[in-house]
Structure formats: C-alpha cells, structure tokens
Short mmCIF file of C-alpha atoms and ligand atoms in Angstrom, two decimals:
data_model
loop_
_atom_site.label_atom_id
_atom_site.label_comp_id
_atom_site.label_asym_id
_atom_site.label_seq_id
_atom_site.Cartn_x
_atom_site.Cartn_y
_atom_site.Cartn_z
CA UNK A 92 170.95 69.01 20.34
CA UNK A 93 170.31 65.91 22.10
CA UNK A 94 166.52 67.45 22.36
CA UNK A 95 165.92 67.77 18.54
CA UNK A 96 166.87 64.27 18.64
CA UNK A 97 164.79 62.89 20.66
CA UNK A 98 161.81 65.77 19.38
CA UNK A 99 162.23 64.24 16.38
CA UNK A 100 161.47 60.80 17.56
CA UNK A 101 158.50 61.42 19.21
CA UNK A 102 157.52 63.53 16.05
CA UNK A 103 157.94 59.99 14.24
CA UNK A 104 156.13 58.05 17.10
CA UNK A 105 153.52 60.30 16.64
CA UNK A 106 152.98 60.08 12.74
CA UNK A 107 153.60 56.44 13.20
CA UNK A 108 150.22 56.18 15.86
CA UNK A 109 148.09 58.16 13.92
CA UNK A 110 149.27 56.22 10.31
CA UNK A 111 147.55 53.03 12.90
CA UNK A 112 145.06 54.74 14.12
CA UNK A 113 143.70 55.62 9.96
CA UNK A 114 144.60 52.04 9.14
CA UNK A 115 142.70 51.07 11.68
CA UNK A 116 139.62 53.14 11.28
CA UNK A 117 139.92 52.51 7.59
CA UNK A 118 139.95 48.67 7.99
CA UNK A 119 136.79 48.53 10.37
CA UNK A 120 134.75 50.69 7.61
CA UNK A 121 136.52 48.67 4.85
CA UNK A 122 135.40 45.40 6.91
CA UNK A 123 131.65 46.66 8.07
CA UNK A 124 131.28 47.56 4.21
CA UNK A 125 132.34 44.08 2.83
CA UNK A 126 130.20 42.00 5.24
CA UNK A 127 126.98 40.58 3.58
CA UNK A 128 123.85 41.53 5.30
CA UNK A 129 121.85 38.80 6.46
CA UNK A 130 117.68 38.70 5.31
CA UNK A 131 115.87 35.92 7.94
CA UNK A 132 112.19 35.15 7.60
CA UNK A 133 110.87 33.56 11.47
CA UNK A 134 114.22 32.24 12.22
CA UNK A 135 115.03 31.04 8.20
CA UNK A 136 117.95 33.02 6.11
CA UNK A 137 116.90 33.93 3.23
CA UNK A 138 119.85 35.80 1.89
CA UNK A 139 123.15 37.23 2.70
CA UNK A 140 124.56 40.37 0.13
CA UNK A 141 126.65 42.86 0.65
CA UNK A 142 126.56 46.19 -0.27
CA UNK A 143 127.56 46.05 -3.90
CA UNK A 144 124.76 43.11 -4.39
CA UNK A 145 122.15 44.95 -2.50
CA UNK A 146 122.97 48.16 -4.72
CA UNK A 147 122.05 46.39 -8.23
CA UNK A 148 118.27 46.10 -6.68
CA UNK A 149 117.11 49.70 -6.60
CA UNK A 150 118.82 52.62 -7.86
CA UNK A 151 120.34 54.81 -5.21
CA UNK A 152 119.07 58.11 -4.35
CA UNK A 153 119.86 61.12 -2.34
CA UNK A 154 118.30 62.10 0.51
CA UNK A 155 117.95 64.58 3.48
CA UNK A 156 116.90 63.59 6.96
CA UNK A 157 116.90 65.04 10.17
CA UNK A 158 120.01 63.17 11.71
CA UNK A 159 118.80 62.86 15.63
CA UNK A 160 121.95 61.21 16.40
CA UNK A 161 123.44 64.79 15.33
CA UNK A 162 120.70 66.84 15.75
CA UNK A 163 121.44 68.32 12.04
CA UNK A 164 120.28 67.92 8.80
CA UNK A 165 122.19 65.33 6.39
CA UNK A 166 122.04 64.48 3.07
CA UNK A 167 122.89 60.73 2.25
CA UNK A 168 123.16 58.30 -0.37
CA UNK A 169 120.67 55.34 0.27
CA UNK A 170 118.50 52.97 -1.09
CA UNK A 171 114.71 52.95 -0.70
CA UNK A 172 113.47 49.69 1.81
CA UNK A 173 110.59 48.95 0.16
CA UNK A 174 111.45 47.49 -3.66
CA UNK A 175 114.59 46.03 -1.41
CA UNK A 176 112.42 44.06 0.65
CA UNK A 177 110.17 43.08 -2.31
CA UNK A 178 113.37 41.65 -4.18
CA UNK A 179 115.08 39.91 -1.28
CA UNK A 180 111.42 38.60 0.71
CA UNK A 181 108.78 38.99 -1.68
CA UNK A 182 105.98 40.85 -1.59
CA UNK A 183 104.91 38.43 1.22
CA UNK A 184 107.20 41.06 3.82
CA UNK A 185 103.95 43.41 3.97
CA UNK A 186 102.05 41.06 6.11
CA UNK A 187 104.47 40.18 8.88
CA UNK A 188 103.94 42.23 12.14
CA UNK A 189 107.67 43.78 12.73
CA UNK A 190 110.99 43.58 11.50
CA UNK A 191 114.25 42.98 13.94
CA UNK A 192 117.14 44.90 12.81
CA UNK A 193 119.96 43.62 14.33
CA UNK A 194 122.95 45.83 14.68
CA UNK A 195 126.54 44.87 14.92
CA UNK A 196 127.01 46.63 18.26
CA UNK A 197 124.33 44.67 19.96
CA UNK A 198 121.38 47.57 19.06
CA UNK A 199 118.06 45.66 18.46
CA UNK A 200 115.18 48.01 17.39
CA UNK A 201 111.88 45.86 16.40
CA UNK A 202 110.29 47.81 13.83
CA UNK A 203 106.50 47.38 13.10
CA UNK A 204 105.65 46.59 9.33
CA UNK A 205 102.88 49.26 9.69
CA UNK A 206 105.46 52.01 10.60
CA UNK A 207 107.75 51.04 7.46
CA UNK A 208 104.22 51.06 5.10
CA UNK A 209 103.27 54.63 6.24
CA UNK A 210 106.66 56.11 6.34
CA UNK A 211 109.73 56.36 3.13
CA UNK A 212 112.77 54.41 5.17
CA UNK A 213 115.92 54.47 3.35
CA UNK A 214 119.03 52.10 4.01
CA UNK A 215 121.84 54.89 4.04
CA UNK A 216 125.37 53.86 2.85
CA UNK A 217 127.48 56.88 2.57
CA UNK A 218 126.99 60.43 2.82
CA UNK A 219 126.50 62.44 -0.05
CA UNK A 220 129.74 64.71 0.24
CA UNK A 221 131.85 61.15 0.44
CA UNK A 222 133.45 61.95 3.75
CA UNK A 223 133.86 59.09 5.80
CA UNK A 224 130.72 57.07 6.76
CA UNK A 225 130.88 57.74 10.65
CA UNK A 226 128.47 60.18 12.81
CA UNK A 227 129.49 61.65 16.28
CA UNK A 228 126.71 60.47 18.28
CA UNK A 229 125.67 62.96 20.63
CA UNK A 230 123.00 61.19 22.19
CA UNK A 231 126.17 58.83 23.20
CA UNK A 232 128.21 60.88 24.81
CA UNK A 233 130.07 62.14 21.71
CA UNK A 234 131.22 58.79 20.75
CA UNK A 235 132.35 58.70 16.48
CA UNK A 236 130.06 55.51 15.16
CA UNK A 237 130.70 53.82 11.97
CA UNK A 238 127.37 53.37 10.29
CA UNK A 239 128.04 50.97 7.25
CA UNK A 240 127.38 48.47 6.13
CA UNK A 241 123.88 49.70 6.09
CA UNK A 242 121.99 52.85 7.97
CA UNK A 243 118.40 53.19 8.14
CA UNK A 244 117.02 56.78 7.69
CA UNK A 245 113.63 57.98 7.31
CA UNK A 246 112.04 60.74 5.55
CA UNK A 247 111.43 62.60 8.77
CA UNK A 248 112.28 66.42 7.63
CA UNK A 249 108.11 66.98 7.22
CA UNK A 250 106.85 64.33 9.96
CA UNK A 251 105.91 65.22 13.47
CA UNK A 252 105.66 61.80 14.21
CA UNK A 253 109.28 60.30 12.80
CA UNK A 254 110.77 63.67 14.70
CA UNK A 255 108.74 62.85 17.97
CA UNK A 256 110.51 59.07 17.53
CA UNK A 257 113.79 60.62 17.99
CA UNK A 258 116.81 57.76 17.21
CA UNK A 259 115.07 55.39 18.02
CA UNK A 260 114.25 53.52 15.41
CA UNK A 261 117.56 54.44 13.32
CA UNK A 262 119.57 51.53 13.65
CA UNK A 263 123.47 51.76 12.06
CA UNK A 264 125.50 48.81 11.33
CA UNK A 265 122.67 46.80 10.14
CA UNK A 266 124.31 43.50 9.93
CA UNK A 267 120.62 41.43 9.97
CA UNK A 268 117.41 41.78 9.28
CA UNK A 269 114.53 39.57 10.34
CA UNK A 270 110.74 39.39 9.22
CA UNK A 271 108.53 38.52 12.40
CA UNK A 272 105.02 37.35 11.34
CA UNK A 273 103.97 36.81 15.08
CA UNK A 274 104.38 39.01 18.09
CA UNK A 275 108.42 38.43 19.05
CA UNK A 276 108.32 39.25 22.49
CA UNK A 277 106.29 37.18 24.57
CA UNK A 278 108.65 37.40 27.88
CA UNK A 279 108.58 41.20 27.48
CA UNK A 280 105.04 41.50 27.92
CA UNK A 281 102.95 42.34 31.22
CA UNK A 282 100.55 40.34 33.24
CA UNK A 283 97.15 40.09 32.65
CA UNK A 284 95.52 43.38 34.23
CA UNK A 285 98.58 45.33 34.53
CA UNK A 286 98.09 49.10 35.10
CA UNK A 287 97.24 51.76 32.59
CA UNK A 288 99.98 53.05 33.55
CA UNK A 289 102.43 50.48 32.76
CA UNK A 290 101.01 49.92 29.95
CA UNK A 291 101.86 52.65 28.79
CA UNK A 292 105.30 52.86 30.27
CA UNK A 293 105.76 49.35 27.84
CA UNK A 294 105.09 51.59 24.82
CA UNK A 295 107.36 53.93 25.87
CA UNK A 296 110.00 51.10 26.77
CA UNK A 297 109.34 49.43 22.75
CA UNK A 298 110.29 52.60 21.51
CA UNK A 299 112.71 54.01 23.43
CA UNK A 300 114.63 51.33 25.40
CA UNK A 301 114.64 47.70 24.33
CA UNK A 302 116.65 48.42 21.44
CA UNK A 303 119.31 48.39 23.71
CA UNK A 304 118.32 46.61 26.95
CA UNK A 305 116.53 43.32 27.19
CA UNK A 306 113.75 42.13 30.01
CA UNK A 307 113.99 38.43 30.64
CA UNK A 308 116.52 38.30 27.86
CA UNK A 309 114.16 39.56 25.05
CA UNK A 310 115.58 42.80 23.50
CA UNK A 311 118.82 44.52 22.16
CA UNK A 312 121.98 42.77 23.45
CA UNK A 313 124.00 46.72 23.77
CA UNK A 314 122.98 46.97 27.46
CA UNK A 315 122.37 44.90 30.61
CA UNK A 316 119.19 42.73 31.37
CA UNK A 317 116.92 45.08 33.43
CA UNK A 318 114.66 42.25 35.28
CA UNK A 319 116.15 38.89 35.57
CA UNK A 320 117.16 37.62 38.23
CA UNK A 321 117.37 40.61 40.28
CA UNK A 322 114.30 43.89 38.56
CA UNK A 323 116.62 47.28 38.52
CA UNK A 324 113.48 48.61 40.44
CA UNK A 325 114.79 46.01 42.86
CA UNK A 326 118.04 47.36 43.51
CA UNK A 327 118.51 51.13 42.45
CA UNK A 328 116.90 53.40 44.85
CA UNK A 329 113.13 54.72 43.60
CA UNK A 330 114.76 58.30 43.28
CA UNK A 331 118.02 57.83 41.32
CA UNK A 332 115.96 55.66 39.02
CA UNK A 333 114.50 58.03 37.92
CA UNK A 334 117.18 60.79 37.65
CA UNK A 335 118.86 57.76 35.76
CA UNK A 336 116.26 57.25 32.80
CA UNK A 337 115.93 61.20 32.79
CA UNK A 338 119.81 61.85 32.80
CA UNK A 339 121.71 58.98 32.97
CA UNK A 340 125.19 61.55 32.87
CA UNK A 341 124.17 63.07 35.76
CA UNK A 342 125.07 60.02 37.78
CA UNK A 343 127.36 58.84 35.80
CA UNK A 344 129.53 61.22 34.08
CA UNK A 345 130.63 58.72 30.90
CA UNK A 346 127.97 56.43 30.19
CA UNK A 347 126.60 56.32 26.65
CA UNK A 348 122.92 55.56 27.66
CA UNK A 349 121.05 58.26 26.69
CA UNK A 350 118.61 60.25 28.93
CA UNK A 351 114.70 60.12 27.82
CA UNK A 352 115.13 63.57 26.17
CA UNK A 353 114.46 65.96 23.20
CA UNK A 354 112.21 64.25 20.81
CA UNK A 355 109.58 63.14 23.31
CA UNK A 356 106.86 65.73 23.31
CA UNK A 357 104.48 64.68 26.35
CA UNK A 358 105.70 65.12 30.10
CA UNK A 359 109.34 63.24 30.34
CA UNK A 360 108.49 62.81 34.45
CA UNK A 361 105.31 61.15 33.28
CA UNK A 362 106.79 59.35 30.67
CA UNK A 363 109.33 58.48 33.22
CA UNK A 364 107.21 57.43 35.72
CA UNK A 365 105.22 55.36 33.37
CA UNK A 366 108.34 53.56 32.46
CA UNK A 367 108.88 52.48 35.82
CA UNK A 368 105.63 51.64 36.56
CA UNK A 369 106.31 48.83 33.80
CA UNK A 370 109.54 48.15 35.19
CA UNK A 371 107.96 47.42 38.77
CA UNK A 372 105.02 45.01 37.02
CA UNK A 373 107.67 43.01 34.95
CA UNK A 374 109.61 42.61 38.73
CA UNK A 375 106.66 39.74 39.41
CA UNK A 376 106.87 38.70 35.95
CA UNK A 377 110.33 37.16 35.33
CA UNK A 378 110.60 34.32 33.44
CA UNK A 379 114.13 32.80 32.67
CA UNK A 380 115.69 34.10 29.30
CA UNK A 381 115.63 32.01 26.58
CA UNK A 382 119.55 31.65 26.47
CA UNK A 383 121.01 33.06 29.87
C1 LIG B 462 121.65 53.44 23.22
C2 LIG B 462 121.48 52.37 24.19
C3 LIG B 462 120.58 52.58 25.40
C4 LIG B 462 119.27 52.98 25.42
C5 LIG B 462 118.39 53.40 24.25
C6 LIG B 462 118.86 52.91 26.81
N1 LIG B 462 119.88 52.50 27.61
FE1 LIG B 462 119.80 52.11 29.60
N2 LIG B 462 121.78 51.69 29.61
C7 LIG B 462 122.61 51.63 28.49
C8 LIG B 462 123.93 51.24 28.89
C9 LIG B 462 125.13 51.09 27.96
C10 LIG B 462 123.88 51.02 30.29
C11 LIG B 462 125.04 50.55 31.19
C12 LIG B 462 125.46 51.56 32.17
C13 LIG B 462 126.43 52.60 31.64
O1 LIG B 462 126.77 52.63 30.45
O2 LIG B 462 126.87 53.43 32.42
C14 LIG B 462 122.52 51.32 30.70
C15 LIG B 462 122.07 51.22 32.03
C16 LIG B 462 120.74 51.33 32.43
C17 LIG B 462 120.25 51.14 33.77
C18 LIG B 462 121.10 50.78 34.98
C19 LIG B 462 121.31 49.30 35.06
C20 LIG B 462 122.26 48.93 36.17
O3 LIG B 462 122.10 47.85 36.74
O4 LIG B 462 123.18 49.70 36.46
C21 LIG B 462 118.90 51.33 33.75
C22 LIG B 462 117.93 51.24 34.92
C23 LIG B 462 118.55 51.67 32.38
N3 LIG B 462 119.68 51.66 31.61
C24 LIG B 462 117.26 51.93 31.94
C25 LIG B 462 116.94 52.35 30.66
C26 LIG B 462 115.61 52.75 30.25
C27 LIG B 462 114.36 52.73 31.13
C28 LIG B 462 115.70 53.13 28.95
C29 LIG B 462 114.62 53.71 28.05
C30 LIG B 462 114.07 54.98 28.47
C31 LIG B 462 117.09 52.95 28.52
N4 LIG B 462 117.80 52.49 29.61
C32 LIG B 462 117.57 53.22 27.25
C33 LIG B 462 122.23 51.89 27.19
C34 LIG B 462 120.97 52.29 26.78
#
C-alpha cells in the first residue's frame, strides 16, 4: 500500500518537472521571439523590431534548405534578406564589405555582402509544419537549439558552393545585425609575408572557425580566445592539435565544437594543417584585444 503511495508521488513529482521543464522551454522561445532585433550601421543602431514588425516588410514565404545543422532537408517559413535590408538600411547596405550577425549564444559569423548578392538568404522564423522552432544540432553534439527570433537559411538545395559552406554561415538566434563598410578585423589578420599556406589556413579559419572563437579578441564570443596571451599552438601538443580541429570528440567526449568535417570537399589534413599554419603565424602576431 504504502508503495502506491509513495508511486503516486513521484508520479506527481514527475508531471510536476516536466509541466517546468515546457514552461520553461516555452518561455525562452516566447522570450527569443519577443526581443527586437537590433540593425547597426559601423557601430550606429539603426533600428530595433521584432518579429511581428519585421514581418509587415516582405511577405513571408516557404522554403526548403538543406539543414546542415541536421543534415536533412527542411521546409521553413522565412522572409527574404534582401527587400529587408533595403527597408531597414537602404539600398546603401549593397556597398558595405560584410555583415556581423551576432547571435544570442555568443556565435559571430561575418558575412561578406558579395556572398548575400549572389546567393537567396532567407531569415527563417518557424518551420512550416508549426512544430516548435528548435533543431537538434548534430554538429553540437546533439544539443536541441532554439533558433528564433530570427534564422538565416540559404537557398542551398542546388548550390555546390552554399553545401561546400556547411553551417557555417547559418547563424540562429540572430539578435543583431551590423553593416561593416571597412574590413572588421584588423587584429585577425597576418603579418606582412605570411605563408601561402597560412594564408590560406585564414580563409579556412573566416569560414569555419571565428564564428565561434576569437584571435586577439576579434571574432565570435561562443568559444575561448585562441592566441592571446598564451597561441593554442603554444600550449596543446602539435599532434592532438590536430586530432582536435579534425575531431574535437575524440579527445573530449562532450564538447560541442565541431570537428572540420562533411561539407569541406578538399583534403581535411590539408585544410587542417593550413589552419594551423595560421594559427602558428598569428602566435608572433598578438596584439591586446580591444576589451580583454
Ligand atoms: C560552434 C562553435 C565552434 C566552432 C565553429 C569551432 N570551435 Fe573550437 N571550440 C569550441 C568550444 C565550445 C571550445 C571549448 C572546448 C570544449 O567545448 O570542449 C573549443 C575549443 C577549441 C580549442 C581548444 C582550446 C583550449 O585551450 O582548450 C581549439 C584549439 C579550437 N577550438 C580550435 C578551433 C578551430 C581551428 C576551429 C575551426 C576549424 C574551431 N575551433 C571551430 C567551439 C567551436
């Protein structure tokens, strides 16, 4: 007897946690969907909407993308970037170099204007079936993401070139987004006559790593500083370097950095190599972060 009893309290404990744990979820999505997105030009704010304002500017469509963060096809409701940036900037946006998108989880891509000219982006704000607007992340250990206020998706299904990119350049919780009209990262740049090879390894780092890590302090602000004061080249050992940027799980078994997989087409050991080859030029390059 005494065990139905207490059976049926934890029975009640239990609907009472997950009654939380749906409040809770539903109050961050409620909360990421009712803060206003902020529009900077070079440091200025130019506007802050939320969704509902934003969605008066272009009529929404529906669209299908390759999700990388899923690696499945998705349909989602979204608004086009372009006639959005022409209301809230002016037509003016086309001639600035990149655009920050500034996530609220710290994730920083910097976008080149060129890249959103050639390519349809969309901002994504709920998927088409109206289940909740979350993705597991696979490329982050599983993790479920909320993705609202604002998603950016591209028109990738056709293009060899937005699939090579991977997830790059798919920033969720878009709480900002900043025109740049002159190159934005001067500390993250190598010396003068610098390698071939790390040059190249600092394309590979725009795309695939400073969304989330910075180099003396310019960069996302999801993952630690790489070369000030002390370069990572400095103190990880040459080899588990690069098992790290290759497969970061195999070292560490719950990290959410993703390895330098998948989408990349050429060599990932060269590409990986090339990457630290950067990493070891920016070691004599450190300059003290803007706000350390
Ligand atoms: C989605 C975000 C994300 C991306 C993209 C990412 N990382 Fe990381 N990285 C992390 C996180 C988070 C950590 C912290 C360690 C952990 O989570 O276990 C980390 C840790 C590291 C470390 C170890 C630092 C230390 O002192 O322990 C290195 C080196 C590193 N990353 C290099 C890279 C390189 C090179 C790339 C690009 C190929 C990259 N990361 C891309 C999130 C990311």
């Amino acid at each position: 007897m005494s065990m139905s009893v207490s059976g049926i309290l934890q029975y009640l404990l239990l609907l009472l946690g997950s009654f939380f744990a749906l409040a809770l979820s539903l109050a961050t999505a409620l909360a990421q969907d009712s803060i206003n997105v902020e529009f900077k030009n070079n440091g200025q704010t130019v506007s802050a909407l939320p969704l509902d304002d934003l969605r008066t500017i272009a009529p929404a469509v529906s669209i299908k993308v390759f999700e990388a963060h899923e690696k499945a096809e998705r349909i989602y409701r979204a608004l086009p970037v372009r006639p959005v940036f022409d209301k809230v900037f002016g037509k003016g946006w086309e001639n600035a170099q990149e655009i920050i998108f500034t996530s609220i989880d710290g994730y920083q891509p910097s976008i080149p204007v060129k890249k959103l000219l050639a390519h349809d982006a969309y901002f994504a704000f709920a998927h088409e079936d109206g289940t909740p607007f979350t993705l597991t992340n696979r490329l982050q250990n599983n993790e479920i993401v909320q993705l609202g206020p604002l998603y950016l998706v591209w028109d990738n299904i056709k293009s060899k070139e937005l699939l090579d990119a991977g997830a790059s350049d798919m920033p969720y919780q878009i709480k900002r987004i900043e025109l740049k009209f002159v190159s934005p990262f001067p500390n993250m740049t190598l010396p003068a006559g610098s390698s071939a090879a790390a040059q190249r390894g600092f394309m590979h780092f725009r795309q695939h790593c400073m969304a989330c890590h910075t180099i003396n302090g310019e960069g996302g602000g999801k993952a630690p500083e790489l070369n000030y004061p002390v370069s990572v080249t400095e103190y990880i050992k040459p080899e588990y370097l690069k098992r790290w940027i290759m497969s970061p799980q195999s070292i560490r078994y719950n990290t959410t950095m993703p390895g330098l997989t998948g989408a990349i087409l050429l060599d990932r050991e060269t590409a990986t190599e090339e990457l630290i080859a950067y990493l070891k030029a920016m070691s004599n390059a450190k300059r003290v972060p803007a706000n350390p």
